[in-house]
Structures are given as structure tokens and as C-alpha cells.
Coordinates of C-alpha atoms and ligand atoms in Angstrom, one line a residue:
X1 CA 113.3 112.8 69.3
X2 CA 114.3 115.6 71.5
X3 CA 112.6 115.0 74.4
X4 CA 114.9 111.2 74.4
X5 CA 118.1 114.1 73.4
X6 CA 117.6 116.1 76.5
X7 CA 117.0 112.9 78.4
X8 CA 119.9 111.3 77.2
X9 CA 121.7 114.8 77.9
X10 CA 120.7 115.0 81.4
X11 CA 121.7 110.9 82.2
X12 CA 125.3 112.4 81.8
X13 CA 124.7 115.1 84.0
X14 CA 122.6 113.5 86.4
X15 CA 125.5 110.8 86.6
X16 CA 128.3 113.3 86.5
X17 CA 130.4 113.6 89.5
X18 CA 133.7 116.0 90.2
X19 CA 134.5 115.9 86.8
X20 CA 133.6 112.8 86.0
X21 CA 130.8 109.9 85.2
X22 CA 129.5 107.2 86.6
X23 CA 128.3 104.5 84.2
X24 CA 124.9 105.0 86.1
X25 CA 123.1 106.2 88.8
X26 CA 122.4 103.4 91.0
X27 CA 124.6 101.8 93.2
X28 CA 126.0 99.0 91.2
X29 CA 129.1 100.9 89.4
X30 CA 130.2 103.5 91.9
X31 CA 133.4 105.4 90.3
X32 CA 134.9 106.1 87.2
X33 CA 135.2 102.7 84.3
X34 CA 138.2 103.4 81.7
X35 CA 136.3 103.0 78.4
X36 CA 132.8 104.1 79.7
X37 CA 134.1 107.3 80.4
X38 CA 135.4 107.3 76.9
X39 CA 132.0 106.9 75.5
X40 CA 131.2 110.0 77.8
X41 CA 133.3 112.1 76.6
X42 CA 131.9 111.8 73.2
X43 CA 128.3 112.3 74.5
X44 CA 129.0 115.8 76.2
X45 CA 131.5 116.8 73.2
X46 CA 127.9 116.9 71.6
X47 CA 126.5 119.4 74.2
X48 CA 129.4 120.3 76.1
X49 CA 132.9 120.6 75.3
X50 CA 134.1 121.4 78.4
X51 CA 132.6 118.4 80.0
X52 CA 134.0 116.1 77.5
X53 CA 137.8 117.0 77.9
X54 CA 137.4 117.3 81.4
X55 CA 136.1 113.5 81.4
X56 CA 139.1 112.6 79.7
X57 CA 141.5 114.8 81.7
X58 CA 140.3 113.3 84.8
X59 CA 140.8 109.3 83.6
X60 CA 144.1 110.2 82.4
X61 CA 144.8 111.6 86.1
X62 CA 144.5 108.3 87.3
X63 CA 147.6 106.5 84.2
X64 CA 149.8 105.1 86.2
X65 CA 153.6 106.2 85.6
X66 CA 154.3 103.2 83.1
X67 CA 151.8 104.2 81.1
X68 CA 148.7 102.2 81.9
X69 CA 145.3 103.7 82.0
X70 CA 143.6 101.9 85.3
X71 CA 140.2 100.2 84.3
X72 CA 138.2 101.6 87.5
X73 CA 139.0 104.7 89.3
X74 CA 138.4 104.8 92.8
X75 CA 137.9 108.9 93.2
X76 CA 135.5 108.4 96.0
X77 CA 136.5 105.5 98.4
X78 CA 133.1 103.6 98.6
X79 CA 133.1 100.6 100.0
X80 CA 129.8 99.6 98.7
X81 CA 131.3 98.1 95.8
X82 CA 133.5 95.0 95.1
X83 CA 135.8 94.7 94.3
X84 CA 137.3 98.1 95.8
X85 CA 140.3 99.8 96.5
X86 CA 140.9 97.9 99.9
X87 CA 141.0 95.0 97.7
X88 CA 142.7 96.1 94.5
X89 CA 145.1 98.2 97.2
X90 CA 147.3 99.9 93.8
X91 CA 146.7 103.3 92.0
X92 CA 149.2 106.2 91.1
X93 CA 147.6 109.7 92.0
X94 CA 144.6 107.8 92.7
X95 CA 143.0 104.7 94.1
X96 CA 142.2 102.2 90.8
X97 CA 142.1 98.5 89.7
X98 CA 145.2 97.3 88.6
X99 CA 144.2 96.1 84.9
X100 CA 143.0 98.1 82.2
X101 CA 139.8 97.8 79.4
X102 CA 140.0 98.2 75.6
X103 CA 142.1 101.6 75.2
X104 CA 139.3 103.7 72.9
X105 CA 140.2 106.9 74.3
X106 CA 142.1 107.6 70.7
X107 CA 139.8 106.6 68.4
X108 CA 137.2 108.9 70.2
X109 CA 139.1 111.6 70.5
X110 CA 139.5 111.1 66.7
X111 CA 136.0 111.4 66.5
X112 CA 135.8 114.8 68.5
X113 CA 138.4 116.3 66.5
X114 CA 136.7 115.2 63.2
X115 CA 133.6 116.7 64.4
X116 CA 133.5 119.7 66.3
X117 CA 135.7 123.2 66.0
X118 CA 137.8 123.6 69.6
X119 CA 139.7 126.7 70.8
X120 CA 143.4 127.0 70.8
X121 CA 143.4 126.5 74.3
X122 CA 141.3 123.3 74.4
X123 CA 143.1 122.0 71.4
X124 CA 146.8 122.4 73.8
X125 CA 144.4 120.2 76.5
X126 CA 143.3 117.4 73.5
X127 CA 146.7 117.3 72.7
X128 CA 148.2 116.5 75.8
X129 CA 145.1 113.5 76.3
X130 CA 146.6 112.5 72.7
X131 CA 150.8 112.5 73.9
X132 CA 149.1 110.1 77.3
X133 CA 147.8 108.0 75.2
X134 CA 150.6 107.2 73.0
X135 CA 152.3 106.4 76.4
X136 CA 148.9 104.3 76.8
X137 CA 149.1 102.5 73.4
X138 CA 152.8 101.8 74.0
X139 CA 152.5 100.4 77.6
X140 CA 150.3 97.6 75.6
X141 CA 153.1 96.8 73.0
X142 CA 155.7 96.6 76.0
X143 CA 154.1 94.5 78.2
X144 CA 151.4 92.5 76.5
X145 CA 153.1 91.5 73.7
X146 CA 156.4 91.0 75.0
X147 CA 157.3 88.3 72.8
X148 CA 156.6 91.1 69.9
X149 CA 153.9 89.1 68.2
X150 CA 151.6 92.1 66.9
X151 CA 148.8 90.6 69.3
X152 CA 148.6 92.0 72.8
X153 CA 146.8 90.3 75.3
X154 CA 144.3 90.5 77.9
X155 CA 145.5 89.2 81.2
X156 CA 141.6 89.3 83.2
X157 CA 138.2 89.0 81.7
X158 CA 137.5 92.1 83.0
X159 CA 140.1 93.6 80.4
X160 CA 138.2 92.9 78.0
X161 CA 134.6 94.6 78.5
X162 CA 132.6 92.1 78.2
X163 CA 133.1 90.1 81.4
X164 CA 131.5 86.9 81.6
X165 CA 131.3 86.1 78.3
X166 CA 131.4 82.5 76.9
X167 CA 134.4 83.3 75.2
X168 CA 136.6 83.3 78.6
X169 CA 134.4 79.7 79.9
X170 CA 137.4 77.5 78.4
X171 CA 140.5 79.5 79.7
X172 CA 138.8 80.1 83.2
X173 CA 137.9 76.4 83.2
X174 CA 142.0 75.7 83.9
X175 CA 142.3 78.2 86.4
X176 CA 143.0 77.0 89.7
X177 CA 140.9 78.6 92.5
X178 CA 142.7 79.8 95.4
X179 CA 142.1 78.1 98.4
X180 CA 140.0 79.2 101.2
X181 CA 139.0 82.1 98.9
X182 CA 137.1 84.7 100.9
X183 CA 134.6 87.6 99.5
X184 CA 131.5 89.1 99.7
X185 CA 130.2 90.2 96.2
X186 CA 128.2 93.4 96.3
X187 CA 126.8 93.4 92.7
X188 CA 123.3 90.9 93.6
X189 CA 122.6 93.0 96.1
X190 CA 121.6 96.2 93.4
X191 CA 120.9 93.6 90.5
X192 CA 119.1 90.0 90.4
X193 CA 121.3 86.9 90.1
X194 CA 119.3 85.7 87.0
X195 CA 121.5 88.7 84.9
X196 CA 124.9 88.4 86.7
X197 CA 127.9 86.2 86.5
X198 CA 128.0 83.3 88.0
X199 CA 130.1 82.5 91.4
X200 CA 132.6 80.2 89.7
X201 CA 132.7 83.4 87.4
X202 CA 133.8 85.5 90.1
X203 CA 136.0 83.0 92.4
X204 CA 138.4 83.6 89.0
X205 CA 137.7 86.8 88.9
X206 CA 139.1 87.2 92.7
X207 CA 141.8 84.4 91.9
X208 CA 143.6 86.2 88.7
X209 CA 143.1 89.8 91.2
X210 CA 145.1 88.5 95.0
X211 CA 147.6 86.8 92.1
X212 CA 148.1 90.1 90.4
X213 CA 148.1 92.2 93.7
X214 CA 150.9 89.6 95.0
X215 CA 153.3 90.6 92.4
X216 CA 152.4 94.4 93.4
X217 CA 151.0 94.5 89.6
X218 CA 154.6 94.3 88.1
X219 CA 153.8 94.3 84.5
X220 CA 156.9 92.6 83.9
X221 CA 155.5 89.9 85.5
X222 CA 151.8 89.3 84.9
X223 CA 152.5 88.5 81.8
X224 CA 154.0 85.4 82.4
X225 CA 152.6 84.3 85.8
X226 CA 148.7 85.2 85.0
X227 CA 146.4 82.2 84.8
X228 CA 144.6 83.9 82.1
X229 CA 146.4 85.1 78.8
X230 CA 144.2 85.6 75.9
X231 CA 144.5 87.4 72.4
X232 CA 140.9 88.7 72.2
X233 CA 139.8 89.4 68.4
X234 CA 137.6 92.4 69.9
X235 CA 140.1 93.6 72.3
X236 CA 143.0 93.6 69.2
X237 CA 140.3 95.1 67.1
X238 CA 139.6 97.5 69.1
X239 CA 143.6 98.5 69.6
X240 CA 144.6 98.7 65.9
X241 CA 142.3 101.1 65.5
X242 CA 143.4 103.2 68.6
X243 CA 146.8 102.7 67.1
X244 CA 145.5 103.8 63.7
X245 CA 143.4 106.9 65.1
X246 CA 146.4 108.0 67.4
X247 CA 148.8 107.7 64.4
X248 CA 146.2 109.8 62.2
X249 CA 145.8 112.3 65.3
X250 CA 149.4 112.7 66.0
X251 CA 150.8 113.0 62.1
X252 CA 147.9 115.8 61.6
X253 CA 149.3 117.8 64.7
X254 CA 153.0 117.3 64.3
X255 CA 153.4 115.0 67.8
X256 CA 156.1 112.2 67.1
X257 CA 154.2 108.5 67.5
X258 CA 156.3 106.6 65.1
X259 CA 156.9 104.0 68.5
X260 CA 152.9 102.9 67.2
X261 CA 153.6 103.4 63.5
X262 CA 156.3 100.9 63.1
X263 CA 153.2 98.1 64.9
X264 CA 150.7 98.8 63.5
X265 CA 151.1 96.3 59.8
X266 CA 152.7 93.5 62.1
X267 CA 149.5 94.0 64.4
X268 CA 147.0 93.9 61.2
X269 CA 148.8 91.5 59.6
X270 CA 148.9 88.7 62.8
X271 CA 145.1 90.0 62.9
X272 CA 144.4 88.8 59.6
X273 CA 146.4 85.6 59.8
X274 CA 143.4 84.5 62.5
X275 CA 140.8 85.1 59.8
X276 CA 139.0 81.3 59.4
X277 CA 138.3 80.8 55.9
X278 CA 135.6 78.2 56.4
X279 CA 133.5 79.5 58.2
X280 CA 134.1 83.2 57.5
X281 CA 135.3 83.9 61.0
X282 CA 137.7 85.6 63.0
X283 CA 138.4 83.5 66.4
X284 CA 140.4 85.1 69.6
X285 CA 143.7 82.8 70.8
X286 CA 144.0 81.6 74.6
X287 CA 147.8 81.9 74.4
X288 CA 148.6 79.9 77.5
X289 CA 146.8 77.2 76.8
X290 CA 146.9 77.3 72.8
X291 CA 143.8 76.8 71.3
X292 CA 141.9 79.1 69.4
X293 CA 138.2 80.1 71.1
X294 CA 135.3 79.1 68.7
X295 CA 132.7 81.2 70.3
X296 CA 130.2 83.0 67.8
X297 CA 130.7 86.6 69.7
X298 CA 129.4 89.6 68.5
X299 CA 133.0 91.3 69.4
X300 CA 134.9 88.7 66.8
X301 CA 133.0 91.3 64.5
X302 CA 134.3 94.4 65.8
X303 CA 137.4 93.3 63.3
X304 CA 135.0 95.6 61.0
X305 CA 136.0 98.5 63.2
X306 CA 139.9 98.0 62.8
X307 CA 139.3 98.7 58.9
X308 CA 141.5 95.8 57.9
X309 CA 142.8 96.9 54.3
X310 CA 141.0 93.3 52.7
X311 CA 138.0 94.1 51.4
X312 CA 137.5 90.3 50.8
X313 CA 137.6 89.8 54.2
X314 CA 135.4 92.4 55.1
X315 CA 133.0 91.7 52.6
X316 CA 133.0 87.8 53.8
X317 CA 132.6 89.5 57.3
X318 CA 129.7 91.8 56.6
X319 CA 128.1 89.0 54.7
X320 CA 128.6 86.5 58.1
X321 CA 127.3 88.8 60.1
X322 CA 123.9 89.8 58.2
X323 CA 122.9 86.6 58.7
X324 CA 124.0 86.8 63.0
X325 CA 120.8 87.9 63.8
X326 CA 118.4 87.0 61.3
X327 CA 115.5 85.5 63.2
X328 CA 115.8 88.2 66.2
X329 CA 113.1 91.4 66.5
X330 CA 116.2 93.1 68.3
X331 CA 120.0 92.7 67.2
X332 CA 123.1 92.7 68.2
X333 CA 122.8 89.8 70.6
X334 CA 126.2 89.7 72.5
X335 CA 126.4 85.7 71.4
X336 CA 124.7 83.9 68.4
X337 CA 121.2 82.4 69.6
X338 CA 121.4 79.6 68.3
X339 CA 124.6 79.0 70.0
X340 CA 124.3 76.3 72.8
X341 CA 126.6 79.1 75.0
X342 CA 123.5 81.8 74.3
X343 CA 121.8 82.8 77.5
X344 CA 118.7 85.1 76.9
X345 CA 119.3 87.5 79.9
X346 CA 122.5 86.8 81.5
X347 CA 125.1 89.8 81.4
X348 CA 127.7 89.2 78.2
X349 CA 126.2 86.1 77.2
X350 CA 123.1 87.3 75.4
X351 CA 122.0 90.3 76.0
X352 CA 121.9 93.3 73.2
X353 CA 124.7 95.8 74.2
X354 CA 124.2 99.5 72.6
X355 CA 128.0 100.1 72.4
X356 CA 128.6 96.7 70.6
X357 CA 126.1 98.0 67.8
X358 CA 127.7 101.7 67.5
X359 CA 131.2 100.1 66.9
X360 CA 129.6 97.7 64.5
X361 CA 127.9 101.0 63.0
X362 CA 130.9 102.7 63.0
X363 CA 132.9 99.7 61.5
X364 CA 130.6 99.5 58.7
X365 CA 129.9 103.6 57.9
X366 CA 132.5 103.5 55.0
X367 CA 132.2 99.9 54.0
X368 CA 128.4 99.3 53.5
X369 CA 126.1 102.2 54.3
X370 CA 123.1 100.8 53.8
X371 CA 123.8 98.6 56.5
X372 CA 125.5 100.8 58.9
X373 CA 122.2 103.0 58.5
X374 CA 119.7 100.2 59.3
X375 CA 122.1 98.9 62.4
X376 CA 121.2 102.8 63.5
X377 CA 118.1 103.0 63.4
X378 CA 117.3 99.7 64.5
X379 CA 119.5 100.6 67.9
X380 CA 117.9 104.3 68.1
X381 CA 114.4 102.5 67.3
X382 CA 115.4 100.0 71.0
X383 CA 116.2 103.1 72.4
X384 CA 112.8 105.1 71.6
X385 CA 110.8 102.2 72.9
X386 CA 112.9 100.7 75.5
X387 CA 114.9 103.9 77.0
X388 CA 118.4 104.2 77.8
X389 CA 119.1 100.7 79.9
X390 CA 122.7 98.7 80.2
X391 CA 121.6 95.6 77.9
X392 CA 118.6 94.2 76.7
X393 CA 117.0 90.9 75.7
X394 CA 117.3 90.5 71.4
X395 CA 114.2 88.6 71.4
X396 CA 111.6 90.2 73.4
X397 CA 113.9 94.2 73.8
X398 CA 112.7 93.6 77.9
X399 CA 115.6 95.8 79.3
X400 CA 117.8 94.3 82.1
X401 CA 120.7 95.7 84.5
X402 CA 121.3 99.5 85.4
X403 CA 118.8 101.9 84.0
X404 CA 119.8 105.2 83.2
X405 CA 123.4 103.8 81.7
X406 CA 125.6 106.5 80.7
X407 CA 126.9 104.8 77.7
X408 CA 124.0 104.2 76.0
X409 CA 122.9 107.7 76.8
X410 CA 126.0 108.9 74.9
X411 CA 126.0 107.1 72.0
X412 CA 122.8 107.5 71.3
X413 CA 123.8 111.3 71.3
X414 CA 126.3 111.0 68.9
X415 CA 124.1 108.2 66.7
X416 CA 121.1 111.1 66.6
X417 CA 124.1 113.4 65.1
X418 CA 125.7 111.6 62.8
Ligands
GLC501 C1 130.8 96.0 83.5 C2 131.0 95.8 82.0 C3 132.1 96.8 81.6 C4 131.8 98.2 82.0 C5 131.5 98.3 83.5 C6 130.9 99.7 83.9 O1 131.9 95.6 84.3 O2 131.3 94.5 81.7 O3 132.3 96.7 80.2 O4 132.9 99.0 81.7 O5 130.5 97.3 83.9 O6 129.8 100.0 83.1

């Protein structure tokens, strides 16, 4: 067990830039990713406080003045990668991406606070990370749910974490590729083809992106002119409990947030409302095109970690998603298996992720422990025999992508402590 803790400890620092991570150490994600780092931040808090605020302090360098927290920060301008800042061609202080990813900073500096003792000094630094992301969590409310629905949206797959997942195969479908679109992916030449997304993947990918860089990334405006507008049940999951965690932060330190306290029922409520009682399921919206996404996703679950005050629900929930995995030696698969959308090795459409089962062990820690514990070691057990890899096959544990992955390094040093 220790000799995987120092490993895991010197991933991070192996990975570590100027004051910040990469999410590994080859060439296929060369600068800072939005929730990656947040995942960071908790790993180092667990050997190096200094480290962890400093990761935070330097992805809130790059929030942009309305408020929104890029999803890829371009510190170093490598061209290696694609899509990079020649393409995105946006950034405040620095070069980034000009959408953002699921806004976890809060609930894991929630989890920092809960944990560890800080000084006075680095408490004033937390403090100021929690006062930039209420501007954060705000910027969502204002420009992704305009229309004031309590769901905000995801206007790229690449918002949501979980790229080419099945979930986004309907709403892509009625996207128009632009014409004469020109790129040159960089990702196959670091990783094999077998794992990736596919081309028509990325021709939308590149499509929503020049449409998005037209409009100089007005957020007044992508809402309504993006070909893609989804209310993502992990993505909303994922934001109520930022909302919640920010509220609980802010109230505990005297910071004013009551901008996120007046959302947050309308926000669980609408959540709720998309609870299916048939099959026990929560199902994201594609709100351009109206229709509700029937994908069995392993993020329709992470409505666990929003701690919905139902406990019928949850209990229907938990119950559903016992049975998700029941004839795989290796869980969570990212999609159901027996799901005709389930590919084995490909990316978000398979694979096992480790940070899908810590927020699934985290979702469940005060809802059904026995469960949350055997999620744990089952994930710490993938890790012991598999190392610290980006995803992994749920039927055979063969690991696939990036080795060395940052995230799973970290999590795995705050599962080991917790
Ligand atoms: C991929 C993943 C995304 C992650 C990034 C860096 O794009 O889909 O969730 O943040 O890689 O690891």
C-alpha cells in the first residue's frame, strides 16, 4: 500500500508543471484541464498543502472576467496538441478553450476544508478560490439557464467530461458539419484509434468550436445559436452539489452567496422532475431538439452525489445501480454492457473511469456504506493490480489510454485516506 501511495504521490509531482498539472505525462494532454486539476488539488492537499491551493490558484488565473472558468488552459503554447490556442484563439490572462467542464472546484474544496487544519494565511487564499467560484457557479445560472429553468446546460460534449459518450450520438447526429472543414487531429498520434473518438466525433467537435469562436464566445449568444444544447443529468448533478458545497462553504465563513441559495430547490426540484419511475432512472434532456436521452450512463447515477433530499429515489437509485454491473469482474463501466451503445475499449463508451467510481463512492458514503465501501475497495483493488492508468476495460481490467493519469493518482490518495 505505500509503495502505490508514494507512487501515486510522485505521478502528481512528476506531472506537475509551474504550478500546475498535467493530466499525464505523455504527450496526449499538454496543459492545464478545468476539473482534472480539481481532482489534483485534492491529491496534494493529502501530502502537500501548498501544492493543492496553488493548483487551484493557478486555474482560477485563467476565469475569464464574466466569470467562466476555461476548460483547458493553454500556460505553455504547444502546438502539439489539438485543438490549441491558435484554434480556440480566446483566453483572459491566459490562452484557454472557450467552454468549460463540470465546475467541482467547490465541492472539493469542501472536502479540503472538512479534512485538513490550514493556516490563517492559507485559509484568506481558500477563501478567495471560494468568492471565484461563486462568480463561477453564477456565470452557469446566467448564461446556461437563461430561460431560468433550474437546469443549466452544456453547449459541447467536451463540457461535459465524458466526450464521446453515447449519450451525445443523438444530438450530434443533427448537427450540420461545416463545409470544407479542415484539421489535423493530434490525439492518434500518442494513442491508438481503437480507444478514441471517432472522426464524425470530432468533425462536431470542430463544427460547434469555429461556430463558437465566430461569435468571439459571447455567452449571450451561444446559448441560443449552439448546435448542441443539452441538460446533462451528470453535469446538473454534478452543479447542485457545487452549489450546495459553495453555499455550505460560504455560510460557515460569513461570505454572502445567497445569488446560489435562492437556485438551488428550483435546480433540485427540475432535477427530480426527470426521475423516470419505470425504469428507476434519471435521463439527461437534449433541449434543442426535445427529447429526453435514454442512454444507460454511469453519470445518470452521479444524481447520488447531488444528495437529492428523496430517499425513495435514492434508494430506487442505489438499488438500479447494484444491479449496473452485476456480471462484470471490474465496475463502473462508463455505459451498461449489455447496452447495444457499449463498446469494450473505446474512450467514454465503455471503459471503467476511476473518477466516475469515487463520485459514486462519495454519493453513496452517507446513504449506504456498505456499498460505498465495497465500490472502494473494488476501485483501490483495479488500482493495486492494474496501476494508475486513464480507463480500463470492466471485463478483462486490461488498462487503455494515458498511463500515469493524474486523476486516478489523486483519488486514489484521498480513497486510501478516507
Ligand atoms: C479528456 C476527458 C476529460 C479530461 C481530459 C483531460 O478530454 O474526456 O474529461 O478532463 O481528457 O484528462
Amino acid at each position: 500500500m505505500s509503495l502505490l501511495k508514494r507512487e501515486a504521490e510522485n505521478i502528481l509531482l512528476n506531472n506537475r508543471r509551474e504550478g500546475y498539472t498535467l493530466p499525464t505525462n505523455n504527450k496526449l494532454y499538454p496543459a492545464q484541464w478545468n476539473w482534472d486539476s480539481a481532482y489534483i488539488a485534492l491529491g496534494y492537499s493529502y501530502f502537500n498543502k501548498e501544492y493543492a491551493i496553488v493548483e487551484l490558484e493557478k486555474l482560477f488565473e485563467g476565469q475569464w472576467s464574466d466569470g467562466m472558468v476555461p476548460h483547458i488552459l493553454f500556460h505553455h503554447k504547444d502546438e502539439n496538441y489539438f485543438p490549441n490556442h491558435n484554434t480556440w484563439q480566446c483566453g483572459d490572462k491566459i490562452p484557454s478553450s472557450g467552454i468549460t467542464q463540470p465546475p467541482i472546484v467547490s465541492s472539493i474544496l469542501k472536502l479540503m476544508l472538512d479534512k485538513h487544519e490550514f493556516s490563517s494565511s492559507e485559509m484568506e487564499r481558500i477563501l478567495n478560490l471560494v468568492k471565484k467560484t461563486k462568480n463561477y457557479l453564477e456565470w452557469f445560472y446566467k448564461f446556461r439557464d437563461p430561460n431560468d429553468t433550474g437546469l443549466v446546460s452544456i453547449l459541447h460534449p467536451w463540457e461535459s467530461g465524458t466526450d464521446n459518450s453515447p449519450l451525445w450520438d443523438f444530438p450530434l447526429s443533427k448537427i450540420l458539419i461545416e463545409e470544407n472543414l479542415e484539421y489535423k487531429r493530434r490525439d492518434l498520434d500518442v494513442s491508438s484509434s481503437d480507444v478514441r473518438p471517432l472522426k464524425r466525433d470530432y468533425d462536431c467537435y470542430i463544427t460547434l468550436l469555429n461556430k463558437f469562436r465566430n461569435e468571439k464566445y459571447n455567452p449571450e449568444k451561444l446559448y441560443d445559436i449552439s448546435m448542441f444544447n443539452v441538460a446533462d443529468i451528470g453535469f446538473n448533478s454534478l452543479f447542485l452539489k457545487a452549489c450546495k458545497d459553495l453555499v455550505y462553504i460560504a455560510t460557515k465563513n460569513n461570505i454572502e452567496c445567497t445569488s446560489i441559495e435562492k437556485k438551488i430547490t428550483k435546480t433540485e426540484n427540475k432535477l427530480i422532475s426527470l426521475y423516470n419511475k419505470g425504469d428507476n432512472s434519471f435521463y439527461s434532456f437534449d433541449v434543442l431538439n426535445k427529447q429526453s436521452l435514454e442512454i444507460p450512463s454511469i453519470t445518470n447515477y452521479f444524481i447520488l452525489f447531488a444528495d437529492l433530499k428523496n430517499e425513495e429515489i435514492n434508494n430506487s437509485v442505489i438499488q438500479s445501480l447494484k444491479k449496473y454491473n452485476s456480471n462484470e469482474k471490474y465496475f463502473f463501466s462508463s455505459i451498461k454492457p449489455d447496452s447495444k451503445y457499449f463498446e469494450e475499449i473505446r474512450y467514454w463508451r465503455g471503459p471503467v473511469w476511476i473518477n466516475c467510481n469515487w463520485i459514486l463512492y462519495k454519493g453513496l458514503l452517507e446513504k449506504d456504506l456498505e456499498f460505498a465501501n465495497k465500490i472502494k475497495s473494488h476501485t483501490l483493488d483495479l488500482i493495486h493490480e492494474k496501476d494508475f492508468h486513464e480507463y480500463y476495460s470492466c471485463k478483462s481490467g486490461t488498462p487503455y489510454g494515458a498511463n500515469n493519469f493524474s486523476w486516478s493518482a489523486a483519488l486514489y490518495l484521498d480513497l486510501i485516506n478516507n
